[in-house]
Each structure stands twice: as structure tokens, then as C-alpha cells.
Short mmCIF file of C-alpha atoms in Angstrom, two decimals:
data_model
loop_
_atom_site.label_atom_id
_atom_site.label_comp_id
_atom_site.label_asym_id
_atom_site.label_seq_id
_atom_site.Cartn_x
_atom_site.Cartn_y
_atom_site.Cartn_z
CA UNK W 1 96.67 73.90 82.25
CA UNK W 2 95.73 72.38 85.44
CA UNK W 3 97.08 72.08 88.70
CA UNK W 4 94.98 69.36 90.98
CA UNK W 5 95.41 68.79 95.17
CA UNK W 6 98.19 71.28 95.12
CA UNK W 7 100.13 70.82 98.65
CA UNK W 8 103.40 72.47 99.56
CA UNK W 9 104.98 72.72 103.22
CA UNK W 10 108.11 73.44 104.36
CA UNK W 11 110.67 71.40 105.57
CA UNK W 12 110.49 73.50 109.04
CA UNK W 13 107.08 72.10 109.19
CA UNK W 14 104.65 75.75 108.04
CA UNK W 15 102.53 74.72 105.45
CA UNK W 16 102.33 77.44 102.40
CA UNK W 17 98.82 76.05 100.84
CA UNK W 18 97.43 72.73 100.94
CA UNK W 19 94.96 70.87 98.68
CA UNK W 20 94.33 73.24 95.72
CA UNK W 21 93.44 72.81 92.54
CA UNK W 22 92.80 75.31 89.96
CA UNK W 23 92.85 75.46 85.90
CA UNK W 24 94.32 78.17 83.69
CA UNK W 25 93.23 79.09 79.86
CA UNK W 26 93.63 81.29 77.33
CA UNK W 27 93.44 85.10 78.43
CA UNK W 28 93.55 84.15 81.91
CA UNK W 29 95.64 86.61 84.03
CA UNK W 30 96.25 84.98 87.56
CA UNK W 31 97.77 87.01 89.99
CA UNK W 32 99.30 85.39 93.02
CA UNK W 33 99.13 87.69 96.21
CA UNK W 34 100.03 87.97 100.05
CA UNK W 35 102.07 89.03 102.39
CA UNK W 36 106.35 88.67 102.05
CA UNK W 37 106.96 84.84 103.14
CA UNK W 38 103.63 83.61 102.60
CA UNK W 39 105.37 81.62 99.84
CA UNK W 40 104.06 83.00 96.13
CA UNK W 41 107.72 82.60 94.62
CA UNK W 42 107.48 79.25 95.91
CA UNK W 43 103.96 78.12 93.84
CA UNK W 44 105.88 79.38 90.67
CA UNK W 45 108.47 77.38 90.96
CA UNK W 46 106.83 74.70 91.86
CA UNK W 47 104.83 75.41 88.27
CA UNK W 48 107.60 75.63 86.46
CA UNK W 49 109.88 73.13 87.99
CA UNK W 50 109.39 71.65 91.10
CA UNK W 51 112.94 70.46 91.48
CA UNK W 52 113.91 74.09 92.58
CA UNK W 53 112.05 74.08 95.67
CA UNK W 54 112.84 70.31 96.91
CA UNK W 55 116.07 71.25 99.00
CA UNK W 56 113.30 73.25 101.06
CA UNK W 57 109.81 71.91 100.90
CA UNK W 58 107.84 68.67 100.46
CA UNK W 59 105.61 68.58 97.99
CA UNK W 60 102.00 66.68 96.15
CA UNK W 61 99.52 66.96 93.75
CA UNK W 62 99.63 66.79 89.93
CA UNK W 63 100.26 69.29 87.39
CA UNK W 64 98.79 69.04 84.01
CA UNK W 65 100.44 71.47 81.45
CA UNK W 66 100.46 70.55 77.70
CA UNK W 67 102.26 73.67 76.85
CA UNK W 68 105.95 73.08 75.95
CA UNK W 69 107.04 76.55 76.18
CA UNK W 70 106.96 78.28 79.39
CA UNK W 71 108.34 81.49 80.20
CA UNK W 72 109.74 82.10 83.60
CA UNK W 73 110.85 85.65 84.75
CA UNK W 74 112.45 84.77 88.39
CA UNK W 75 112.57 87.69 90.82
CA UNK W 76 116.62 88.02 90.76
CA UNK W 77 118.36 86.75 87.73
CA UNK W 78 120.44 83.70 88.61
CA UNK W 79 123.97 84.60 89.62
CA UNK W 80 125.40 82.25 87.23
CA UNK W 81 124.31 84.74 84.01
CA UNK W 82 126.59 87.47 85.41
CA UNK W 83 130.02 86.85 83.36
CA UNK W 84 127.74 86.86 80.24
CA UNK W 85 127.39 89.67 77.73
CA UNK W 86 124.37 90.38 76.76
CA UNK W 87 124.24 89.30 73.49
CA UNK W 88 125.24 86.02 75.05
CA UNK W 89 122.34 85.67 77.35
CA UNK W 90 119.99 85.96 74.07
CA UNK W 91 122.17 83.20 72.94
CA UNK W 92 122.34 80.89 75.42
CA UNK W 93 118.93 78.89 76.67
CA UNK W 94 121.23 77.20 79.50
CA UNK W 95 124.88 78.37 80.58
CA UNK W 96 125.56 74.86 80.28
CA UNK W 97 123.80 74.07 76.92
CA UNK W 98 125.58 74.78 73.42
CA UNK W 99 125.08 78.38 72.08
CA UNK W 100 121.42 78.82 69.59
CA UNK W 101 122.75 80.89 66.65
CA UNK W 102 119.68 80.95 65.11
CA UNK W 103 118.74 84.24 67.62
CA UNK W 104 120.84 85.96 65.13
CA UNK W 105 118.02 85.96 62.46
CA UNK W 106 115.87 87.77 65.42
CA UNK W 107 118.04 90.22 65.68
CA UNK W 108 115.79 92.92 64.34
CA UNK W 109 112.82 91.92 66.51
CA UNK W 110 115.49 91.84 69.52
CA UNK W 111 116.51 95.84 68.60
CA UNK W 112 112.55 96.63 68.12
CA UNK W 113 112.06 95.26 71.58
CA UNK W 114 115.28 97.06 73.09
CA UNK W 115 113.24 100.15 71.75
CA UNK W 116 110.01 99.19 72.65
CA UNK W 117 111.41 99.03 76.61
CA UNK W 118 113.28 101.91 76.09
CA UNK W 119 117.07 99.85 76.66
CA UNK W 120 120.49 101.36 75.39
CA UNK W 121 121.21 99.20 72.16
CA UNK W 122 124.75 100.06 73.48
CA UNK W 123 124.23 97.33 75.49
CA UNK W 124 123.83 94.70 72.62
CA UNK W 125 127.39 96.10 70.68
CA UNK W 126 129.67 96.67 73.73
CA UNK W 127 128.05 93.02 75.24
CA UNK W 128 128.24 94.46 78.63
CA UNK W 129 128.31 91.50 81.22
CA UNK W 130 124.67 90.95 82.59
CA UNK W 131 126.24 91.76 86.16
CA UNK W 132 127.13 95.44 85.52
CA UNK W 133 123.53 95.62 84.62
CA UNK W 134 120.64 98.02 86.28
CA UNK W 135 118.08 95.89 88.29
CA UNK W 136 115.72 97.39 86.06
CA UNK W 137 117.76 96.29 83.17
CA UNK W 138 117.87 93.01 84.22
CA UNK W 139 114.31 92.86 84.14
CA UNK W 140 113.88 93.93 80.92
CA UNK W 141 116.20 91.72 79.22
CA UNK W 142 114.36 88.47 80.82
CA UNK W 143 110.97 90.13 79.66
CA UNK W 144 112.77 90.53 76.14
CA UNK W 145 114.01 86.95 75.79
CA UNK W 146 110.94 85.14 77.16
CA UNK W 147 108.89 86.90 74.75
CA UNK W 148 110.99 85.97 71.57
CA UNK W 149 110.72 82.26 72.46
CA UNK W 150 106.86 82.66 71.58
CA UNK W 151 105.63 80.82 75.39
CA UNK W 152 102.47 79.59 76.02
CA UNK W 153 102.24 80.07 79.04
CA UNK W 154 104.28 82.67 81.35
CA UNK W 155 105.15 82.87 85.05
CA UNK W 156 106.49 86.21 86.18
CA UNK W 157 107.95 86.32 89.82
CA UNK W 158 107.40 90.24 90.83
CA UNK W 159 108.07 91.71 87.10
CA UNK W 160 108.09 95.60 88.05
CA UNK W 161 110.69 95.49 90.72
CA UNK W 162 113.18 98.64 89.40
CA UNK W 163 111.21 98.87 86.33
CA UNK W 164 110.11 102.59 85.31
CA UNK W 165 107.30 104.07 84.55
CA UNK W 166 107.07 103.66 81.11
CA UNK W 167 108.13 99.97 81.09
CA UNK W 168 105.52 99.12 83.65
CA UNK W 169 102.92 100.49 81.44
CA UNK W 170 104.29 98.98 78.43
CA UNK W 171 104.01 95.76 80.88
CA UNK W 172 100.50 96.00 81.96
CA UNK W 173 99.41 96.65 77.81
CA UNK W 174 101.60 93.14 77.43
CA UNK W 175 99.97 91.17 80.06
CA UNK W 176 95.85 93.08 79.43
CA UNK W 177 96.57 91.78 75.74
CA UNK W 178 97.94 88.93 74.87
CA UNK W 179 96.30 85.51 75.10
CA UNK W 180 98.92 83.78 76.69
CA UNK W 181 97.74 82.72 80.12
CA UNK W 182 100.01 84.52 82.85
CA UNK W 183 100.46 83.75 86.32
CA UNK W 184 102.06 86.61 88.06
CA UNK W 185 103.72 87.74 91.54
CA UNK W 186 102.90 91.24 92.23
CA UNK W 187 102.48 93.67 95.16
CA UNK W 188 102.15 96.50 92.15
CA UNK W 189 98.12 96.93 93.10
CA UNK W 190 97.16 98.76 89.65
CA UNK W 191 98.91 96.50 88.14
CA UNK W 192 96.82 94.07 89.53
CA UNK W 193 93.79 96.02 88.97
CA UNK W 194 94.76 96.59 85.09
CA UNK W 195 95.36 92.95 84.46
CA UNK W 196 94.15 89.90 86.82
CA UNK W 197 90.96 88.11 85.81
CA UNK W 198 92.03 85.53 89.06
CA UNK W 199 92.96 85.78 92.30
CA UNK W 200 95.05 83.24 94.46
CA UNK W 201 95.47 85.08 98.71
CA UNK W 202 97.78 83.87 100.73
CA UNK W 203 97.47 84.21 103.91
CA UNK W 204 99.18 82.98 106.88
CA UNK W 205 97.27 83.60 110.49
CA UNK W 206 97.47 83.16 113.99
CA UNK W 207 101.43 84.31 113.92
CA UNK W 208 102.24 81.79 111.00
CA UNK W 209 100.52 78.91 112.57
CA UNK W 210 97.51 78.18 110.28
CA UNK W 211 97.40 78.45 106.55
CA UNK W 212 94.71 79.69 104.16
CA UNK W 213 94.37 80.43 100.86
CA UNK W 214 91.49 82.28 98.83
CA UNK W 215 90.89 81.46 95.07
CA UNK W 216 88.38 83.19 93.13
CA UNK W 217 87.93 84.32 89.47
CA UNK W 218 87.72 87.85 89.96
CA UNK W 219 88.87 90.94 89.29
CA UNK W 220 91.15 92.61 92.17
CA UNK W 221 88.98 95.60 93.16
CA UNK W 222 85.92 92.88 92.95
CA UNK W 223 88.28 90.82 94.96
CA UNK W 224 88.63 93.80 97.19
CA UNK W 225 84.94 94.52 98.11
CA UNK W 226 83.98 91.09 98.59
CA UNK W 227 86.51 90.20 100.55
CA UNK W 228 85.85 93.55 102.95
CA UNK W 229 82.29 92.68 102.85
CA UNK W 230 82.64 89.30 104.07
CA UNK W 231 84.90 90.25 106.98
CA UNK W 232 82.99 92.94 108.11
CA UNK W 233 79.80 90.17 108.05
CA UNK W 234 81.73 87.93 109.82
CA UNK W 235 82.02 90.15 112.45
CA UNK W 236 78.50 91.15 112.73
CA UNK W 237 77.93 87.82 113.02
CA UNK W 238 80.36 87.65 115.80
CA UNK W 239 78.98 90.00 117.81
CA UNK W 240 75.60 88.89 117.16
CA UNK W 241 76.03 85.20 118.39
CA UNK W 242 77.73 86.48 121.50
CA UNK W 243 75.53 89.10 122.63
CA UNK W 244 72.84 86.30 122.11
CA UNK W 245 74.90 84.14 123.75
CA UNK W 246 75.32 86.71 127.11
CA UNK W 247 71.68 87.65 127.26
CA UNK W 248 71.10 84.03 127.72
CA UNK W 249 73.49 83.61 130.27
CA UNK W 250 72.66 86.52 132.00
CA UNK W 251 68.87 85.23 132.65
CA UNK W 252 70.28 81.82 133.79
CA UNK W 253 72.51 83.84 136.19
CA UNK W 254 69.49 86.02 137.84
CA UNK W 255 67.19 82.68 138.22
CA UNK W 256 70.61 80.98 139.46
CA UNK W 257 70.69 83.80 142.19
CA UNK W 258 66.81 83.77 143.08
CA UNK W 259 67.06 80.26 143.56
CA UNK W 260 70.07 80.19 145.86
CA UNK W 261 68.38 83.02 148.00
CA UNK W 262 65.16 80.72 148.41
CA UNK W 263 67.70 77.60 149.23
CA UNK W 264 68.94 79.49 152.13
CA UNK W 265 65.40 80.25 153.18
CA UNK W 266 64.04 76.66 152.86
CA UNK W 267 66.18 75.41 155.46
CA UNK W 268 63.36 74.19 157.61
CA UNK W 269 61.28 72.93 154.61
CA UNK W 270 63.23 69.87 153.05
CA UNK W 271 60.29 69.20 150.49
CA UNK W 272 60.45 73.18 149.55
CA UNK W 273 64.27 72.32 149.70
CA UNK W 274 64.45 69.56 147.09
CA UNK W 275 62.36 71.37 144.82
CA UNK W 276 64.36 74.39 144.66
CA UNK W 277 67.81 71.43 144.21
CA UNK W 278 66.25 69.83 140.93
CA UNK W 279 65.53 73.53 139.77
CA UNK W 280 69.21 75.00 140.50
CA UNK W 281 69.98 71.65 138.98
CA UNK W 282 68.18 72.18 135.80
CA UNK W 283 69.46 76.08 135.80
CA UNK W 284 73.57 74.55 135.76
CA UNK W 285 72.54 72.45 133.01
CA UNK W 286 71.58 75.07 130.90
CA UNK W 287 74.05 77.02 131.79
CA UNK W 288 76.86 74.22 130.55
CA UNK W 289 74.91 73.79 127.48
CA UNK W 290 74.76 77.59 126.34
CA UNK W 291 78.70 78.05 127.36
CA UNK W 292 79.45 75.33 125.51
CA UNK W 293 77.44 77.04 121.89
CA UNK W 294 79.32 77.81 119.00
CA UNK W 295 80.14 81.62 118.51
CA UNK W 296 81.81 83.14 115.26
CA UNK W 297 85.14 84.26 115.61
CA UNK W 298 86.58 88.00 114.81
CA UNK W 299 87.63 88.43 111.66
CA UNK W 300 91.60 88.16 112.02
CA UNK W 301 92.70 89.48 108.42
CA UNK W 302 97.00 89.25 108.08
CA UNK W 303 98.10 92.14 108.39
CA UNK W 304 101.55 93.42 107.20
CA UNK W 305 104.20 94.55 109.71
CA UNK W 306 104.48 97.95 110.51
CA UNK W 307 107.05 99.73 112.87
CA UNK W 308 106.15 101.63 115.40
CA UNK W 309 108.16 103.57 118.57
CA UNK W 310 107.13 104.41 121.65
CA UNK W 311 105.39 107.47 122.37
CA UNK W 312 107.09 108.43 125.81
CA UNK W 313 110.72 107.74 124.39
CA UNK W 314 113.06 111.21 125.35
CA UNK W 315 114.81 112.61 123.04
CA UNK W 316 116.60 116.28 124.47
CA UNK W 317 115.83 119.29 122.43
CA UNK W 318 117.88 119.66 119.80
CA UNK W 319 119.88 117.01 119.87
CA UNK W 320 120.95 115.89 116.19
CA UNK W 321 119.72 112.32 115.69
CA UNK W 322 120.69 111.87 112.10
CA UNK W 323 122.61 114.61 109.75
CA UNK W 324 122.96 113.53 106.48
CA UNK W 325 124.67 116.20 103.58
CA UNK W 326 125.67 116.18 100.06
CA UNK W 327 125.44 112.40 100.52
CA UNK W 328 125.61 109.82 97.72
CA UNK W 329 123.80 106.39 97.32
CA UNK W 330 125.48 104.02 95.51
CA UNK W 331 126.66 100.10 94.37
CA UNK W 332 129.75 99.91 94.11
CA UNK W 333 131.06 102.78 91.46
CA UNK W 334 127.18 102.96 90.24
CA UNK W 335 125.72 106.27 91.77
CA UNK W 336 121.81 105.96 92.18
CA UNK W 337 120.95 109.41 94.13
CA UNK W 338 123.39 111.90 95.36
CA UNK W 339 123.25 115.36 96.67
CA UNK W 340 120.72 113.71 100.20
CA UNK W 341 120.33 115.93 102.54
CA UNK W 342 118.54 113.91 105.80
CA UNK W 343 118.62 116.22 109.07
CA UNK W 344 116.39 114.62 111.97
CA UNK W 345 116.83 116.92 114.85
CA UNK W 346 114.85 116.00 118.41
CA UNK W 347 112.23 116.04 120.06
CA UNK W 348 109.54 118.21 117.72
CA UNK W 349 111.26 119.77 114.73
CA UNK W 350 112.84 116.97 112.08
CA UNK W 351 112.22 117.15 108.33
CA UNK W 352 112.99 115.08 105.79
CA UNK W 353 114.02 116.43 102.04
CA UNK W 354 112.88 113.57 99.14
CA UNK W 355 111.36 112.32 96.16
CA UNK W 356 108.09 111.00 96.19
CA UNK W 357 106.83 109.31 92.72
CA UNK W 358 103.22 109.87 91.69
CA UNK W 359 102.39 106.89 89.03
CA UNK W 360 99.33 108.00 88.95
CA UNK W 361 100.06 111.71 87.09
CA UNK W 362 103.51 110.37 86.10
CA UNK W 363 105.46 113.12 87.99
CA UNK W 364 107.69 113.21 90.84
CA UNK W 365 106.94 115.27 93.91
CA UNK W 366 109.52 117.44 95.87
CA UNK W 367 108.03 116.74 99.33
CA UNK W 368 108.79 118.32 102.73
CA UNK W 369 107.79 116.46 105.78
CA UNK W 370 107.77 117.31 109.59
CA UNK W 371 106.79 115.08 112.47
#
């Protein structure tokens, strides 16, 4: 596939990338990154069908995709699949489209897949509605349909949000695999690392005013390096070109100052006087040309937001900021955690009691933390 002069902006007027052109083929793994709002939802749908972003942006370039299958995982599954059972969602390519009965002869590969991703096959006898349905669930099931249509090519907006840990393994095996080119939305970095052959970076500087984008065929850790060495060059060469830059200006400014001293002293000697006029002359001139030379600018990677508070804010000791016990987090009737126990306490002793996953060893730390 191809995409050529790809230009998107929104209707507010911010552009989200402008003139690029890439090409996709077999075994390619293309991972979209960037900060939230730089717009990488918005390039796969604009892949898949630009129609769903033309209420928002404006749009150009040509797409050239001979595939006829494409899989597309969106990041939330459309409201309208909610009243459907599961069962029916296998069924149905389009809620408004006739039901496909022929899924029925797939209905072994669709109970090898339910235990592949490790997915109640409860679900596919009681055809519970998709909308009483775990995020993570709901992920699975897309994953699961869009791979028994046999695509050739697939887009996947953000595919490990609520998934576990086995299924995100079980994911990056599917993507590091297959042939079928993928173009992905992920913040998941080792995911990233495990499976992207190319990089598209978005980036959106100067407080959202000026677009750029980065595409390379890389690795991410590759990526990574590169990209650090390059900034960190660029700033070398920043301070380079304006110490250069000052030392210049600095001699200019001592001659500038000799010269007006011996002006004031050739008051009696016009001829001494004009002399020293053409030479301060000449000494402004260079001075206007060297302010006016080109320096590199500072590196000014995006960063993401962070919160912060301010240091000298009082809080009176032991007052109880927060007190949190035997509470329960939940949607609705579904319980996700209970038993939290939060106690923040001011100004020095406030701990917090939670779970902190480690992907890496596949366990889940009991942590303890005090600020």
C-alpha cells in the first residue's frame, strides 16, 4: 500500500501532519506514536475510511491500497454494537447489513480463538450483549473477528488498552509473526520494541502551534538512540554557533569602546576625527551583520504533561486530606477493586496502599509509598 502527500488539519485550523507519503509491505509493522491529541487515531481513520474524520478535519493526498480486506480495531467499540450478543457481533459485518450465516461453519476456529485469548466460551452460549462486556473483553472479541475475516492489511487503534498480560503477549507473537502489514497505535513501549520495523512521531511544538512529523524505518529502541543523539547534537551545535557568535561580538564591542574613547579625544583634530567616524562606522556594520547570523535553535522535544504542586503550599500537621476505607471501585454493579484503603494525612507523613504490575517478571507488587 501507499499513501502519497498525506495532509490532514483540523477544522479549528492545527494541522496534525502535512505532506507525507510513505509505503507499507508485507511484514511491515508500523507503529504510529506521540503524544495524546497529536492526532494518531485520526491517520487510521483516515486509512481506513476517510469519511469518519470529515465532520472534523480537511483532508488531501492519495491513498493507494489494493487490499480488499482491512481490519480495523477502533480504540472504543462503536456504541451502536452494545444491544448485540455476542454471537451476533460475529454475525453481523454491519448492524445495518443482513446477518452472514456462513460464520457458523467457523465456529470451531471462533472457540479455538476464545481459548487462545483466554475468553469465557460462556459468553458465546448465554450471547451476553457486547455492552455488559469487560473493556478488555471488548478488545478481544474485535481482535477475534478481524482475524477470522483473513485481512490483508490491519489497523489497530491502541490494541492493549485493558488487555492482560497474557493477551498482550499472545498480541505481540500475532503482530512479530504474521505477514500481514500492521499499522498500529500504541503507547505500550515493549510492545513497540517487540514488533515495529517503522516509525511515524508526532509531534506537536511550540504549545500546539507548529507540526512535525518523523518517519523512519527503524526499529523503536534504534528510533530511540538516534533520535537522542540528534537532539543532543543539535544542541551542541547550538551552543557552539552562539558562543561563536558572542566572542565575535564581544571584540566588535571592545574596538567599539576604544574608538569612542579616541573620538572624544580628537576633538581638536577633525582629520584624526573623520578617521576614527569611517572606523566606528565600519565597526556598526559588522556588528549588524554578525547579529543578524543564523544560530541553531535548542532542541525543544514535546514533552508530555506532568502535574506538579507547589512546594510552599501549607498543609497543618495532621490534618486528614483524603481517608479512603474498605472502599470499592466499580461500573455500575461491575466491581473492579474493592477493599482500598487511601489515607493521605498532612504535611510529612501520607502513604499510599496499592498494586503495582511488573510486566516485566509478570507479578504484581504490594507497594508502600511515603512522600
Amino acid at each position: 500500500m501507499k499513501v502519497n502527500q498525506m495532509s490532514i488539519q483540523l477544522k479549528s485550523g492545527r494541522t496534525i501532519i502535512s505532506n507525507c507519503s510513505f509505503s507499507l509491505n508485507h511484514h511491515d509493522k508500523l507503529a504510529i506514536i506521540g503524544e495524546e491529541g497529536n492526532g494518531k487515531s485520526t491517520i487510521l481513520k483516515f486509512i481506513y475510511n476517510k469519511n469518519l474524520i470529515e465532520d472534523y478535519c480537511e483532508c488531501s493526498g492519495t491513498l493507494d491500497i489494493p487490499m480488499e480486506k482491512i481490519g480495523y480495531l477502533e480504540q472504543y467499540i462503536h456504541s451502536k454494537w452494545h444491544p448485540f450478543g455476542v454471537m451476533d457481533f460475529f454475525l453481523y459485518d454491519d448492524v445495518h447489513k443482513d446477518p452472514n450465516y456462513e460464520v457458523y461453519n467457523e465456529f470451531y476456529k471462533i472457540e479455538t480463538l476464545f481459548k487462545k485469548y483466554n475468553i469465557d466460551l460462556n459468553l458465546l452460549k448465554d450471547n451476553r450483549t457486547i455492552y455488559n462486556l469487560s473493556g478488555g473483553e471488548k478488545i478481544k472479541l474485535q481482535l477475534i473477528k478481524i482475524i477470522l475475516k483473513n485481512p490483508e492489511l490491519i489497523l489497530l487503534d491502541e490494541p492493549t488498552n485493558d488487555l492482560d498480560l497474557d493477551s498482550i503477549l499472545l498480541l505481540e507473537k500475532f503482530i512479530s509473526t504474521t505477514s500481514i502489514p500492521i499499522i498500529f497505535v500504541s503507547h505500550d513501549e515493549e510492545l513497540i520494541s517487540k514488533t515495529a520495523n517503522i516509525i511515524l512521531h508526532l509531534e506537536q511544538m511550540k504549545r500546539k502551534t507548529e507540526m512535525k512529523y518523523t518517519y523512519i524505518k527503524s526499529d523503536y529502541n534504534s528510533y530511540i538512540s538516534l533520535r537522542t543523539s540528534l537532539l543532543e547534537q543539535q544542541n551542541m551545535d547550538a551552543y557552539r554557533t552562539r558562543k561563536e557568535k558572542d566572542v565575535k561580538l564581544q571584540k566588535l564591542k571592545h574596538q567599539h569602546l576604544l574608538v569612542e574613547n579616541d573620538l572624544d579625544r580628537a576633538v581638536r583634530n577633525p582629520r584624526w576625527g573623520s578617521l576614527l567616524a569611517k572606523k566606528m562606522k565600519n565597526i556598526k556594520s559588522q556588528e549588524k551583520k554578525i547579529e543578524s547570523l543564523p544560530v541553531v535553535d535548542y532542541a525543544q522535544p514535546e514533552e508530555a504533561i506532568h502535574l506538579s504542586f507547589f512546594s510552599d503550599v501549607f498543609i497543618p500537621n495532621g490534618k486528614v486530606i483524603l481517608d479512603l476505607s474498605n472502599y470499592a471501585l466499580k461500573i455500575e454493579q461491575k466491581i473492579l477493586s474493592h477493599s482500598i484503603t487511601l489515607k493521605i494525612v498532612g504535611p510529612k507523613h501520607y502513604c499510599i496502599i496499592g498494586k503495582k504490575w511488573n510486566r516485566k517478571n509478570n507479578i504484581n507488587q504490594t507497594n508502600l509509598f511515603f512522600t
